[in-house]
Amino acid sequence: MSATPRILYCHCQYAQVLPKDVKEGVLQKLCEADLPFEAVADLCELSARRDPLLKEIATGGPVKIAACFPRAVKWLFSAAGAPLDASSTEICNLRVQPLEAACDALFASTVTPNLPTGKPTA
Amino acid sequence: MALQQPALRVSLYEGPGARKLTSQGRFESIKQLLAQGCSVRSGSPDSNNAAVLVGDFEESVSGESITQERVRVADPAFPEAIEQSRSRTNAAASGQWKPWFPVIDYDRCTNCMQCLSFCLFGVYGVDEDRKLQVQNQDNCKTNCPACSRVCPEAAILFPKYKAGPINGDLVSDADLEREKMKIDISALLGGDVYSLLRERTAKAQSRFSKERDADKALAERQKCLVKLSSIAADIPPEVLASLPKPEEIARRAEEAAAKARAAGMQS
């Protein structure tokens, strides 16, 4: 199991809920950084299909996921039979985070776990 | 539509036998592959069981250590080659279905089965432990979040919905207050949504048999659902327009009730 956090990027291909400049900006920065990463067209679709890639991601050690709300990502993986490890998963929420903040979090060498547990309220 | 096929896995290959891509070339290639519904690995020597390698391959590759199918990024027919690979590997087709379906937050769900009882489209079911599950995602009506509106715990997410908490944003105290006020739709309608629907259906059927007026029967069903939508909100017009026939509504209602009874949560 690698200690270096892996990166998963969701393109949310089938909806316009991620700001285009943030979504494409993050992908552009990933390509410029020359880092290994996984990019998926749509995390929701992979969840519905129970795509084996999600289990590989969930069981492969620390991971940073650039997608949407942590609560949604958590339960999308769970629905696919691939629960994420809350202690080693960090979600960058491209729906609300500005590009720079999302990239700073994504490229930081340490994982700051932020999956919700229980019934947190805003 | 069966949701059993995984996405086509592609690796953006920049190892021996291929030229390194520019960051812009990498970006454009990945964007194209994502638009075609692929899962893409980039920057890793491990191709992650990819069915296809995409790269700027040199004319002659010595060693031939690459066993996967290769597609050149510079080839104008690159997108077509990916589609052919998809067909050959029986991977999921792209864009045939907008992935819109409910996702359950089991930290909040109390297994009350209101969603199962409410959904007309057989999206929900229960597992062998009588625990609520989303079983038929592709039955869900695109852009309809109605079941999340009846959930008393704000436990049903639609990640592509525009607003929180349905989109997965944290549930606020104000949201919980709204949930309390939401009450139970079936109670608002006199105890049981499906009883109301059946009653309406029976009246519509009776009228239909007397008048043989399909338009009136349809109008009656729509009136009933419009009433529901005015309470539940967010039931899109296309859902109302695509309502099943009265017999089908009654059949689905019976099925849903049977599922809920089996789960021991509904009389």
XYZ file of N, CA, C and O in Angstrom, chain A:
488
model
N 0.848 -1.198 0.000
C 0.000 0.000 0.000
C 0.886 1.252 0.000
O 1.772 1.376 0.844
N 0.684 2.142 -0.924
C 1.525 3.322 -1.026
C 1.115 4.372 0.001
O -0.049 4.574 0.289
N 2.124 5.053 0.578
C 1.815 6.113 1.540
C 1.563 7.433 0.832
O 0.957 8.333 1.388
N 2.076 7.555 -0.388
C 1.848 8.779 -1.147
C 0.398 8.801 -1.594
O -0.070 7.843 -2.197
N -0.314 9.876 -1.271
C -1.729 9.872 -1.657
C -1.904 9.811 -3.177
O -1.210 10.505 -3.909
N -2.778 8.954 -3.588
C -3.131 8.908 -5.008
C -4.185 9.988 -5.273
O -4.806 10.487 -4.339
N -4.375 10.283 -6.526
C -5.338 11.339 -6.880
C -6.383 10.781 -7.838
O -6.039 10.120 -8.829
N -7.644 11.030 -7.496
C -8.755 10.674 -8.392
C -9.486 11.964 -8.759
O -9.851 12.751 -7.878
N -9.684 12.140 -10.038
C -10.363 13.344 -10.533
C -11.672 12.932 -11.219
O -11.677 12.041 -12.064
N -12.785 13.571 -10.833
C -14.071 13.298 -11.489
C -14.421 14.471 -12.412
O -14.428 15.621 -11.983
N -14.726 14.160 -13.648
C -15.034 15.187 -14.649
C -16.517 15.550 -14.661
O -16.918 16.468 -15.376
N -17.331 14.839 -13.915
C -18.788 15.078 -13.861
C -19.315 15.356 -15.273
O -19.956 16.374 -15.546
N -19.074 14.393 -16.135
C -19.284 14.569 -17.569
C -20.737 14.852 -17.954
O -21.010 15.574 -18.903
N -21.667 14.287 -17.189
C -23.055 14.319 -17.655
C -23.926 15.369 -16.971
O -25.150 15.310 -17.025
N -23.308 16.312 -16.284
C -24.078 17.397 -15.672
C -23.205 18.641 -15.616
O -21.984 18.549 -15.722
N -23.837 19.762 -15.452
C -23.084 21.023 -15.397
C -23.069 21.572 -13.972
O -23.309 22.747 -13.744
N -22.797 20.708 -13.023
C -22.831 21.183 -11.637
C -21.470 21.657 -11.133
O -21.400 22.369 -10.141
N -20.392 21.277 -11.790
C -19.077 21.789 -11.408
C -18.776 23.000 -12.293
O -18.945 22.915 -13.508
N -18.330 24.109 -11.699
C -17.967 25.258 -12.538
C -16.909 24.833 -13.559
O -15.911 24.207 -13.204
N -17.134 25.187 -14.811
C -16.261 24.715 -15.886
C -14.812 25.173 -15.690
O -13.872 24.412 -15.933
N -14.657 26.423 -15.231
C -13.280 26.908 -15.070
C -12.547 26.158 -13.973
O -11.345 25.895 -14.079
N -13.264 25.762 -12.934
C -12.634 25.003 -11.843
C -12.334 23.575 -12.307
O -11.219 23.066 -12.148
N -13.335 22.956 -12.913
C -13.191 21.562 -13.355
C -12.029 21.434 -14.352
O -11.136 20.594 -14.183
N -12.030 22.270 -15.358
C -10.979 22.161 -16.384
C -9.653 22.703 -15.868
O -8.587 22.211 -16.254
N -9.727 23.681 -14.977
C -8.498 24.216 -14.391
C -7.765 23.165 -13.573
O -6.541 23.050 -13.638
N -8.508 22.385 -12.793
C -7.887 21.326 -11.992
C -7.265 20.272 -12.906
O -6.126 19.830 -12.693
N -7.986 19.899 -13.948
C -7.449 18.896 -14.873
C -6.183 19.421 -15.558
O -5.192 18.706 -15.701
N -6.216 20.685 -15.941
C -5.043 21.299 -16.577
C -3.842 21.277 -15.629
O -2.728 20.912 -16.026
N -4.062 21.625 -14.388
C -2.971 21.642 -13.398
C -2.440 20.231 -13.158
O -1.234 20.039 -12.980
N -3.322 19.262 -13.136
C -2.878 17.870 -12.964
C -1.979 17.467 -14.128
O -0.948 16.809 -13.933
N -2.370 17.864 -15.319
C -1.569 17.521 -16.504
C -0.219 18.244 -16.485
O 0.794 17.683 -16.891
N -0.219 19.456 -15.994
C 1.042 20.209 -15.924
C 1.961 19.645 -14.845
O 3.180 19.658 -14.990
N 1.363 19.142 -13.763
C 2.162 18.665 -12.634
C 2.885 17.366 -12.955
O 3.820 16.979 -12.251
N 2.469 16.690 -13.996
C 3.126 15.454 -14.403
C 3.103 14.414 -13.278
O 4.046 13.667 -13.075
N 2.019 14.412 -12.528
C 1.841 13.441 -11.444
C 0.953 12.299 -11.932
O 0.119 12.503 -12.816
N 1.136 11.118 -11.351
C 0.181 10.060 -11.694
C -1.196 10.370 -11.112
O -1.295 10.846 -9.982
N -2.209 10.149 -11.875
C -3.578 10.326 -11.366
C -4.558 9.517 -12.203
O -4.239 9.092 -13.317
N -5.718 9.288 -11.613
C -6.815 8.622 -12.313
C -7.869 9.682 -12.608
O -8.190 10.489 -11.728
N -8.397 9.666 -13.805
C -9.484 10.585 -14.147
C -10.678 9.745 -14.595
O -10.513 8.823 -15.400
N -11.833 10.049 -14.038
C -13.036 9.305 -14.445
C -14.058 10.281 -15.018
O -14.128 11.447 -14.606
N -14.829 9.791 -15.951
C -15.802 10.662 -16.610
C -16.880 11.106 -15.632
O -17.244 12.283 -15.588
N -17.385 10.174 -14.838
C -18.495 10.528 -13.963
C -18.572 9.514 -12.817
O -18.922 8.356 -13.032
N -18.251 9.990 -11.645
C -18.244 9.127 -10.464
C -19.621 8.521 -10.190
O -19.741 7.364 -9.766
N -20.674 9.297 -10.437
C -22.032 8.779 -10.214
C -22.274 7.545 -11.087
O -22.806 6.533 -10.629
N -21.867 7.652 -12.346
C -22.116 6.520 -13.253
C -21.314 5.303 -12.809
O -21.823 4.178 -12.813
N -20.047 5.505 -12.422
C -19.243 4.373 -11.965
C -19.877 3.724 -10.736
O -19.852 2.510 -10.574
N -20.446 4.550 -9.853
C -21.100 4.015 -8.661
C -22.300 3.151 -9.046
O -22.456 2.034 -8.548
N -23.131 3.680 -9.929
C -24.320 2.922 -10.341
C -23.919 1.607 -11.005
O -24.608 0.594 -10.870
N -22.815 1.624 -11.711
C -22.342 0.402 -12.395
C -21.498 -0.476 -11.492
O -21.018 -1.514 -11.920
N -21.259 -0.032 -10.273
C -20.373 -0.747 -9.345
C -19.061 -1.087 -10.041
O -18.586 -2.234 -10.009
N -18.511 -0.097 -10.690
C -17.290 -0.292 -11.467
C -16.157 -0.741 -10.529
O -15.935 -0.128 -9.486
N -15.418 -1.793 -10.909
C -14.347 -2.320 -10.046
C -13.267 -1.284 -9.721
O -12.579 -1.413 -8.708
N -13.146 -0.265 -10.539
C -12.141 0.767 -10.274
C -12.368 1.424 -8.907
O -11.415 1.780 -8.215
N -13.640 1.558 -8.507
C -13.918 2.223 -7.235
C -13.376 1.404 -6.059
O -12.858 1.963 -5.083
N -13.489 0.096 -6.160
C -12.946 -0.749 -5.091
C -11.423 -0.638 -5.056
O -10.816 -0.612 -3.984
N -10.804 -0.573 -6.229
C -9.348 -0.432 -6.288
C -8.914 0.882 -5.641
O -7.909 0.936 -4.929
N -9.672 1.925 -5.893
C -9.359 3.227 -5.295
C -9.538 3.163 -3.772
O -8.685 3.614 -3.008
N -10.666 2.574 -3.358
C -11.009 2.572 -1.930
C -10.050 1.721 -1.112
O -9.849 1.988 0.081
N -9.467 0.717 -1.723
C -8.607 -0.196 -0.953
C -7.119 0.041 -1.225
O -6.289 -0.708 -0.743
N -6.812 1.078 -1.965
C -5.422 1.285 -2.386
C -4.616 2.227 -1.525
O -3.534 2.635 -1.937
N -5.097 2.588 -0.355
C -4.324 3.490 0.501
C -4.808 4.920 0.415
O -5.882 5.199 -0.136
N -4.022 5.839 0.983
C -4.460 7.243 1.059
C -4.830 7.796 -0.320
O -4.154 7.520 -1.308
N -5.904 8.557 -0.346
C -6.377 9.066 -1.638
C -6.986 10.458 -1.475
O -7.595 10.768 -0.445
N -6.759 11.272 -2.492
C -7.426 12.574 -2.571
C -8.357 12.522 -3.775
O -7.946 12.088 -4.861
N -9.574 12.943 -3.558
C -10.579 12.846 -4.624
C -11.096 14.241 -4.958
O -11.657 14.930 -4.087
N -10.895 14.648 -6.192
C -11.426 15.935 -6.656
C -12.775 15.665 -7.298
O -12.850 15.103 -8.396
N -13.827 16.034 -6.599
C -15.183 15.729 -7.103
C -16.165 16.763 -6.546
O -16.027 17.948 -6.845
N -17.120 16.289 -5.746
C -18.136 17.217 -5.232
C -18.199 17.131 -3.708
O -17.163 17.032 -3.054
N -19.395 17.182 -3.140
C -19.509 17.226 -1.685
C -19.009 15.915 -1.054
O -19.359 14.823 -1.524
N -18.233 16.022 0.036
C -17.711 14.818 0.682
C -18.799 13.805 1.053
O -18.606 12.593 0.914
N -19.947 14.303 1.488
C -21.029 13.378 1.876
C -21.505 12.589 0.659
O -21.774 11.386 0.735
N -21.590 13.260 -0.492
C -22.026 12.572 -1.715
C -20.982 11.547 -2.156
O -21.316 10.405 -2.494
N -19.719 11.940 -2.115
C -18.653 11.022 -2.553
C -18.607 9.797 -1.640
O -18.497 8.659 -2.104
N -18.723 10.049 -0.345
C -18.695 8.940 0.611
C -19.749 7.886 0.284
O -19.465 6.696 0.214
N -20.968 8.350 0.038
C -22.062 7.396 -0.143
C -22.126 6.852 -1.563
O -22.689 5.770 -1.784
N -21.545 7.556 -2.515
C -21.429 6.979 -3.868
C -20.495 5.764 -3.844
O -20.780 4.734 -4.448
N -19.369 5.903 -3.152
C -18.451 4.761 -3.033
C -19.114 3.632 -2.247
O -19.016 2.465 -2.618
N -19.792 3.989 -1.178
C -20.460 2.974 -0.354
C -21.500 2.214 -1.176
O -21.597 0.987 -1.096
N -22.261 2.958 -1.976
C -23.308 2.317 -2.789
C -22.711 1.345 -3.801
O -23.372 0.401 -4.233
N -21.458 1.585 -4.160
C -20.799 0.692 -5.127
C -20.124 -0.489 -4.429
O -19.412 -1.264 -5.074
N -20.341 -0.620 -3.131
C -19.702 -1.706 -2.392
C -18.216 -1.454 -2.185
O -17.440 -2.402 -2.009
N -17.813 -0.179 -2.196
C -16.401 0.176 -2.074
C -16.249 1.298 -1.044
O -15.842 2.415 -1.393
N -16.541 1.024 0.226
C -16.493 2.117 1.215
C -15.090 2.694 1.353
O -14.106 1.958 1.380
N -15.026 4.007 1.454
C -13.739 4.699 1.602
C -13.284 4.656 3.056
O -14.113 4.633 3.976
N -11.988 4.662 3.242
C -11.414 4.718 4.589
C -11.411 6.184 5.038
O -10.684 7.006 4.484
N -12.222 6.477 6.033
C -12.366 7.876 6.464
C -11.059 8.458 6.985
O -10.863 9.669 6.959
N -10.154 7.606 7.454
C -8.916 8.120 8.039
C -7.871 8.486 6.984
O -6.862 9.106 7.308
N -8.099 8.101 5.740
C -7.061 8.362 4.736
C -7.653 8.858 3.411
O -7.105 8.619 2.349
N -8.785 9.542 3.530
C -9.438 10.072 2.330
C -9.712 11.562 2.494
O -10.259 11.981 3.519
N -9.327 12.315 1.507
C -9.623 13.755 1.504
C -10.374 14.090 0.222
O -9.980 13.669 -0.867
N -11.459 14.817 0.373
C -12.250 15.216 -0.788
C -12.032 16.701 -1.073
O -12.150 17.535 -0.171
N -11.705 17.015 -2.308
C -11.666 18.415 -2.747
C -12.990 18.679 -3.451
O -13.310 18.018 -4.443
N -13.742 19.596 -2.914
C -15.092 19.829 -3.416
C -15.071 20.889 -4.522
O -15.064 22.094 -4.247
N -15.080 20.429 -5.759
C -14.981 21.349 -6.895
C -16.263 22.155 -7.112
O -16.281 23.085 -7.921
N -17.324 21.809 -6.404
C -18.566 22.587 -6.523
C -18.432 23.913 -5.782
O -19.091 24.886 -6.151
N -17.646 23.920 -4.717
C -17.596 25.135 -3.901
C -16.199 25.721 -3.743
O -16.059 26.913 -3.469
N -15.160 24.913 -3.903
C -13.813 25.439 -3.688
C -13.328 26.192 -4.921
O -13.509 25.729 -6.047
N -12.661 27.331 -4.696
C -12.040 28.006 -5.836
C -10.908 27.140 -6.386
O -10.385 26.268 -5.675
N -10.530 27.411 -7.615
C -9.505 26.607 -8.290
C -8.217 26.506 -7.470
O -7.688 25.402 -7.264
N -7.733 27.629 -7.000
C -6.443 27.617 -6.288
C -6.533 26.784 -5.019
O -5.620 26.012 -4.715
N -7.623 26.942 -4.289
C -7.773 26.192 -3.033
C -7.866 24.699 -3.308
O -7.279 23.868 -2.591
N -8.586 24.351 -4.357
C -8.723 22.929 -4.698
C -7.367 22.349 -5.088
O -7.012 21.243 -4.654
N -6.594 23.100 -5.870
C -5.282 22.599 -6.304
C -4.314 22.525 -5.131
O -3.546 21.564 -5.018
N -4.353 23.529 -4.255
C -3.471 23.490 -3.082
C -3.731 22.220 -2.270
O -2.792 21.546 -1.835
N -5.002 21.914 -2.062
C -5.343 20.720 -1.279
C -4.944 19.449 -2.026
O -4.409 18.503 -1.440
N -5.165 19.460 -3.314
C -4.904 18.252 -4.105
C -3.410 17.932 -4.188
O -3.011 16.774 -4.141
N -2.599 18.956 -4.267
C -1.163 18.741 -4.451
C -0.375 18.730 -3.136
O 0.836 18.518 -3.152
N -1.036 18.970 -2.029
C -0.337 18.879 -0.736
C 0.080 17.426 -0.514
O -0.615 16.498 -0.916
N 1.228 17.247 0.131
C 1.761 15.882 0.257
C 1.051 15.064 1.334
O 1.168 13.847 1.380
N 0.332 15.740 2.205
C -0.358 15.000 3.260
C -1.870 15.023 3.033
O -2.405 15.954 2.426
N -2.510 13.989 3.534
C -3.972 13.891 3.422
C -4.606 14.503 4.661
O -4.209 14.197 5.785
N -5.569 15.379 4.450
C -6.354 15.918 5.567
C -7.744 15.295 5.488
O -8.598 15.764 4.735
N -7.948 14.221 6.247
C -9.230 13.494 6.100
C -10.429 14.397 6.370
O -10.429 15.165 7.328
N -11.433 14.295 5.528
C -12.614 15.160 5.726
C -13.931 14.481 5.356
O -14.919 15.165 5.084
N -13.942 13.152 5.339
C -15.232 12.489 5.095
C -16.115 12.677 6.316
O -15.658 12.513 7.445
N -17.387 13.029 6.120
C -18.265 13.208 7.286
C -18.585 11.864 7.945
O -18.651 10.840 7.273
N -18.760 11.911 9.220
C -19.210 10.715 9.937
C -20.383 11.105 10.814
O -20.434 12.235 11.316
N -21.290 10.204 11.005
C -22.459 10.498 11.828
C -23.397 11.461 11.125
O -23.553 11.411 9.913
N -23.983 12.351 11.926
C -24.972 13.288 11.384
C -24.509 14.721 11.591
O -25.155 15.482 12.319
N -23.411 15.131 10.957
C -22.973 16.512 11.142
C -23.972 17.485 10.523
O -24.596 17.169 9.516
N -24.115 18.631 11.148
C -24.977 19.664 10.571
C -24.153 20.919 10.329
O -23.152 21.158 11.005
N -24.608 21.692 9.352
C -23.849 22.897 8.975
C -24.007 23.961 10.046
O -25.005 24.022 10.737
